[in-house]
């Protein structure tokens, strides 16, 4: 059903279109979000959308960038928490809740690294790099020395978290709190193993 057309400022109209794209991408793969569907939902012509976005690919890039930024904003570490594990847990709770709220939108962000569109791949890569750096910059709070080997381990932990979340969306065989417990326990355990096996110089 086409929404009634209303007058908006250019900034408000662009905001509306992106918000509609984000909403639709929660229910379907990003590539399935069509300009026709967005135009109908906004109550505007398809041609008007291209007044704000250069192409469908440009619109999709704006949508996935919005999703990625929301994910980073919602999972920002709570610096007022003195206990580093409590800080990690709070971020993981926020992460799981974001996934529960966004479903396919979350998958779109993290699977963007496999996109044929270089700009979308870059969004996925930057988002993953930002989340990895958050952990590494606070490694000392967890009693972990930041080394290249630890950086490799943290990147692996991020991938582990992403894969479990993707599976959990479709088949939540554990509760939200149990999933958070797994993530929180896995990071220091993995870092400990990496530190142990790399402690001695193989040379």
mmCIF file of C-alpha atoms in Angstrom:
data_model
loop_
_atom_site.group_PDB
_atom_site.id
_atom_site.type_symbol
_atom_site.label_atom_id
_atom_site.label_comp_id
_atom_site.label_asym_id
_atom_site.label_seq_id
_atom_site.Cartn_x
_atom_site.Cartn_y
_atom_site.Cartn_z
ATOM 1 C CA UNK A 1 0.000 0.000 0.000
ATOM 2 C CA UNK A 2 1.355 3.407 -1.000
ATOM 3 C CA UNK A 3 1.678 5.895 1.850
ATOM 4 C CA UNK A 4 0.059 9.326 1.451
ATOM 5 C CA UNK A 5 2.505 11.901 0.140
ATOM 6 C CA UNK A 6 3.591 14.599 2.594
ATOM 7 C CA UNK A 7 5.848 17.621 2.216
ATOM 8 C CA UNK A 8 9.260 17.360 3.851
ATOM 9 C CA UNK A 9 12.502 19.281 3.814
ATOM 10 C CA UNK A 10 15.224 17.653 1.677
ATOM 11 C CA UNK A 11 17.111 16.526 4.793
ATOM 12 C CA UNK A 12 13.982 15.057 6.389
ATOM 13 C CA UNK A 13 13.004 13.266 3.162
ATOM 14 C CA UNK A 14 16.451 11.728 2.787
ATOM 15 C CA UNK A 15 16.349 10.650 6.426
ATOM 16 C CA UNK A 16 12.925 9.068 5.870
ATOM 17 C CA UNK A 17 14.111 7.099 2.843
ATOM 18 C CA UNK A 18 17.188 5.735 4.631
ATOM 19 C CA UNK A 19 15.099 4.815 7.685
ATOM 20 C CA UNK A 20 12.654 2.941 5.471
ATOM 21 C CA UNK A 21 15.534 1.098 3.828
ATOM 22 C CA UNK A 22 16.951 0.118 7.227
ATOM 23 C CA UNK A 23 13.524 -1.076 8.361
ATOM 24 C CA UNK A 24 13.054 -3.214 5.247
ATOM 25 C CA UNK A 25 16.582 -4.630 5.501
ATOM 26 C CA UNK A 26 15.674 -6.046 8.922
ATOM 27 C CA UNK A 27 13.219 -8.392 7.198
ATOM 28 C CA UNK A 28 14.988 -9.254 3.938
ATOM 29 C CA UNK A 29 18.452 -9.265 2.355
ATOM 30 C CA UNK A 30 19.610 -5.781 1.459
ATOM 31 C CA UNK A 31 19.776 -6.611 -2.240
ATOM 32 C CA UNK A 32 16.037 -7.384 -2.128
ATOM 33 C CA UNK A 33 15.162 -3.883 -0.913
ATOM 34 C CA UNK A 34 13.878 -2.258 -4.110
ATOM 35 C CA UNK A 35 13.516 1.401 -4.966
ATOM 36 C CA UNK A 36 9.879 0.732 -5.883
ATOM 37 C CA UNK A 37 9.099 -0.635 -2.423
ATOM 38 C CA UNK A 38 10.827 2.261 -0.691
ATOM 39 C CA UNK A 39 9.038 4.791 -2.906
ATOM 40 C CA UNK A 40 5.649 3.188 -2.176
ATOM 41 C CA UNK A 41 6.311 3.168 1.570
ATOM 42 C CA UNK A 42 7.363 6.817 1.487
ATOM 43 C CA UNK A 43 4.484 7.872 -0.740
ATOM 44 C CA UNK A 44 6.812 9.331 -3.380
ATOM 45 C CA UNK A 45 7.754 8.520 -6.946
ATOM 46 C CA UNK A 46 10.674 6.233 -7.664
ATOM 47 C CA UNK A 47 12.257 9.082 -9.607
ATOM 48 C CA UNK A 48 12.333 11.263 -6.490
ATOM 49 C CA UNK A 49 14.572 8.751 -4.722
ATOM 50 C CA UNK A 50 17.205 9.294 -7.371
ATOM 51 C CA UNK A 51 17.148 12.991 -6.540
ATOM 52 C CA UNK A 52 18.696 12.009 -3.197
ATOM 53 C CA UNK A 53 20.770 8.973 -4.193
ATOM 54 C CA UNK A 54 22.868 8.472 -7.300
ATOM 55 C CA UNK A 55 21.813 4.865 -7.790
ATOM 56 C CA UNK A 56 20.338 1.822 -6.102
ATOM 57 C CA UNK A 57 23.874 0.858 -5.062
ATOM 58 C CA UNK A 58 24.363 4.294 -3.494
ATOM 59 C CA UNK A 59 21.110 3.920 -1.563
ATOM 60 C CA UNK A 60 22.074 0.445 -0.354
ATOM 61 C CA UNK A 61 25.456 1.780 0.756
ATOM 62 C CA UNK A 62 23.725 4.477 2.818
ATOM 63 C CA UNK A 63 21.453 1.867 4.388
ATOM 64 C CA UNK A 64 24.231 -0.520 5.365
ATOM 65 C CA UNK A 65 26.384 2.357 6.633
ATOM 66 C CA UNK A 66 23.502 3.404 8.858
ATOM 67 C CA UNK A 67 23.112 -0.150 10.153
ATOM 68 C CA UNK A 68 26.830 -0.461 10.861
ATOM 69 C CA UNK A 69 26.954 2.832 12.738
ATOM 70 C CA UNK A 70 23.931 1.884 14.833
ATOM 71 C CA UNK A 71 25.625 -1.390 15.738
ATOM 72 C CA UNK A 72 28.802 0.424 16.798
ATOM 73 C CA UNK A 73 26.852 3.038 18.754
ATOM 74 C CA UNK A 74 24.775 0.492 20.630
ATOM 75 C CA UNK A 75 27.779 -1.632 21.569
ATOM 76 C CA UNK A 76 30.036 1.239 22.683
ATOM 77 C CA UNK A 77 31.910 0.129 25.845
ATOM 78 C CA UNK A 78 30.557 1.612 29.063
ATOM 79 C CA UNK A 79 33.628 3.301 30.455
ATOM 80 C CA UNK A 80 31.933 3.970 33.798
ATOM 81 C CA UNK A 81 32.069 0.253 34.603
ATOM 82 C CA UNK A 82 35.171 -0.380 36.711
ATOM 83 C CA UNK A 83 35.233 -4.149 36.111
ATOM 84 C CA UNK A 84 36.578 -4.879 32.597
ATOM 85 C CA UNK A 85 34.602 -8.127 32.402
ATOM 86 C CA UNK A 86 31.441 -6.214 33.327
ATOM 87 C CA UNK A 87 32.281 -3.762 30.526
ATOM 88 C CA UNK A 88 32.743 -6.631 28.084
ATOM 89 C CA UNK A 89 29.494 -8.244 29.226
ATOM 90 C CA UNK A 90 27.540 -4.998 28.810
ATOM 91 C CA UNK A 91 28.831 -4.633 25.259
ATOM 92 C CA UNK A 92 27.972 -8.245 24.447
ATOM 93 C CA UNK A 93 24.462 -7.843 25.870
ATOM 94 C CA UNK A 94 24.015 -4.763 23.680
ATOM 95 C CA UNK A 95 25.399 -6.675 20.683
ATOM 96 C CA UNK A 96 23.034 -9.621 21.121
ATOM 97 C CA UNK A 97 20.104 -7.258 21.660
ATOM 98 C CA UNK A 98 21.019 -5.367 18.490
ATOM 99 C CA UNK A 99 21.027 -8.651 16.577
ATOM 100 C CA UNK A 100 17.667 -9.664 18.075
ATOM 101 C CA UNK A 101 16.210 -6.325 16.981
ATOM 102 C CA UNK A 102 17.725 -6.248 13.499
ATOM 103 C CA UNK A 103 17.970 -9.845 12.316
ATOM 104 C CA UNK A 104 18.724 -9.828 8.611
ATOM 105 C CA UNK A 105 20.073 -6.301 8.885
ATOM 106 C CA UNK A 106 22.865 -7.574 11.119
ATOM 107 C CA UNK A 107 23.641 -10.345 8.661
ATOM 108 C CA UNK A 108 23.796 -7.757 5.893
ATOM 109 C CA UNK A 109 26.426 -5.757 7.749
ATOM 110 C CA UNK A 110 28.777 -8.600 8.621
ATOM 111 C CA UNK A 111 28.279 -10.446 5.330
ATOM 112 C CA UNK A 112 29.054 -7.249 3.466
ATOM 113 C CA UNK A 113 32.702 -8.309 3.348
ATOM 114 C CA UNK A 114 31.655 -10.841 0.707
ATOM 115 C CA UNK A 115 29.728 -8.333 -1.376
ATOM 116 C CA UNK A 116 30.614 -7.683 -4.999
ATOM 117 C CA UNK A 117 30.332 -3.969 -4.188
ATOM 118 C CA UNK A 118 33.696 -2.657 -2.965
ATOM 119 C CA UNK A 119 32.117 0.217 -1.022
ATOM 120 C CA UNK A 120 29.887 -2.185 0.929
ATOM 121 C CA UNK A 121 32.869 -4.479 1.580
ATOM 122 C CA UNK A 122 34.712 -1.496 2.994
ATOM 123 C CA UNK A 123 31.855 -0.729 5.411
ATOM 124 C CA UNK A 124 31.927 -4.317 6.685
ATOM 125 C CA UNK A 125 35.710 -4.301 7.011
ATOM 126 C CA UNK A 126 35.780 -0.953 8.838
ATOM 127 C CA UNK A 127 33.058 -2.063 11.232
ATOM 128 C CA UNK A 128 34.872 -5.281 12.092
ATOM 129 C CA UNK A 129 38.161 -3.411 12.479
ATOM 130 C CA UNK A 130 36.533 -0.895 14.838
ATOM 131 C CA UNK A 131 35.120 -3.652 17.031
ATOM 132 C CA UNK A 132 38.470 -5.453 17.083
ATOM 133 C CA UNK A 133 40.301 -2.257 18.060
ATOM 134 C CA UNK A 134 37.869 -1.694 20.934
ATOM 135 C CA UNK A 135 38.976 -4.977 22.441
ATOM 136 C CA UNK A 136 42.677 -4.506 21.766
ATOM 137 C CA UNK A 137 42.742 -0.971 23.171
ATOM 138 C CA UNK A 138 41.364 -2.316 26.454
ATOM 139 C CA UNK A 139 43.333 -5.579 26.517
ATOM 140 C CA UNK A 140 45.484 -4.414 29.420
ATOM 141 C CA UNK A 141 42.358 -3.996 31.562
ATOM 142 C CA UNK A 142 41.761 -7.719 31.136
ATOM 143 C CA UNK A 143 45.365 -8.516 31.996
ATOM 144 C CA UNK A 144 46.198 -9.239 28.366
ATOM 145 C CA UNK A 145 49.329 -7.901 26.697
ATOM 146 C CA UNK A 146 48.659 -6.493 23.253
ATOM 147 C CA UNK A 147 50.824 -8.324 20.743
ATOM 148 C CA UNK A 148 50.426 -9.242 17.058
ATOM 149 C CA UNK A 149 49.498 -12.771 18.118
ATOM 150 C CA UNK A 150 46.836 -11.477 20.528
ATOM 151 C CA UNK A 151 45.500 -9.184 17.763
ATOM 152 C CA UNK A 152 45.154 -12.267 15.569
ATOM 153 C CA UNK A 153 43.327 -14.090 18.363
ATOM 154 C CA UNK A 154 40.931 -11.198 18.957
ATOM 155 C CA UNK A 155 40.123 -11.041 15.240
ATOM 156 C CA UNK A 156 39.322 -14.751 15.443
ATOM 157 C CA UNK A 157 37.108 -14.157 18.480
ATOM 158 C CA UNK A 158 35.192 -11.455 16.585
ATOM 159 C CA UNK A 159 34.604 -13.914 13.727
ATOM 160 C CA UNK A 160 33.495 -16.561 16.245
ATOM 161 C CA UNK A 161 31.001 -14.126 17.794
ATOM 162 C CA UNK A 162 29.614 -13.177 14.386
ATOM 163 C CA UNK A 163 29.147 -16.774 13.243
ATOM 164 C CA UNK A 164 27.389 -17.797 16.449
ATOM 165 C CA UNK A 165 25.086 -14.790 16.209
ATOM 166 C CA UNK A 166 24.161 -15.613 12.613
ATOM 167 C CA UNK A 167 23.296 -19.179 13.647
ATOM 168 C CA UNK A 168 21.466 -18.004 16.779
ATOM 169 C CA UNK A 169 19.179 -15.713 14.751
ATOM 170 C CA UNK A 170 17.832 -18.708 12.832
ATOM 171 C CA UNK A 171 17.983 -21.284 15.617
ATOM 172 C CA UNK A 172 18.223 -19.867 19.169
ATOM 173 C CA UNK A 173 19.133 -23.135 20.888
ATOM 174 C CA UNK A 174 20.513 -21.223 23.878
ATOM 175 C CA UNK A 175 19.129 -18.240 25.723
ATOM 176 C CA UNK A 176 20.367 -14.712 25.214
ATOM 177 C CA UNK A 177 22.138 -14.763 28.595
ATOM 178 C CA UNK A 178 23.783 -18.110 27.880
ATOM 179 C CA UNK A 179 25.063 -16.786 24.564
ATOM 180 C CA UNK A 180 26.508 -13.723 26.286
ATOM 181 C CA UNK A 181 28.201 -15.996 28.864
ATOM 182 C CA UNK A 182 29.868 -17.952 26.039
ATOM 183 C CA UNK A 183 31.196 -14.788 24.405
ATOM 184 C CA UNK A 184 32.493 -13.283 27.657
ATOM 185 C CA UNK A 185 34.204 -16.503 28.740
ATOM 186 C CA UNK A 186 35.686 -17.198 25.305
ATOM 187 C CA UNK A 187 37.706 -13.995 24.928
ATOM 188 C CA UNK A 188 40.068 -14.266 27.930
ATOM 189 C CA UNK A 189 40.278 -18.037 27.418
ATOM 190 C CA UNK A 190 41.345 -17.608 23.797
ATOM 191 C CA UNK A 191 43.756 -14.827 24.686
ATOM 192 C CA UNK A 192 45.266 -17.033 27.384
ATOM 193 C CA UNK A 193 45.826 -19.893 24.957
ATOM 194 C CA UNK A 194 47.341 -17.589 22.335
ATOM 195 C CA UNK A 195 49.613 -16.030 24.951
ATOM 196 C CA UNK A 196 50.689 -19.435 26.233
ATOM 197 C CA UNK A 197 51.584 -20.979 22.889
ATOM 198 C CA UNK A 198 53.395 -17.869 21.678
ATOM 199 C CA UNK A 199 55.258 -17.151 24.896
ATOM 200 C CA UNK A 200 58.396 -18.953 23.793
ATOM 201 C CA UNK A 201 60.395 -17.806 20.813
ATOM 202 C CA UNK A 202 60.264 -20.731 18.314
ATOM 203 C CA UNK A 203 63.732 -19.751 17.156
#
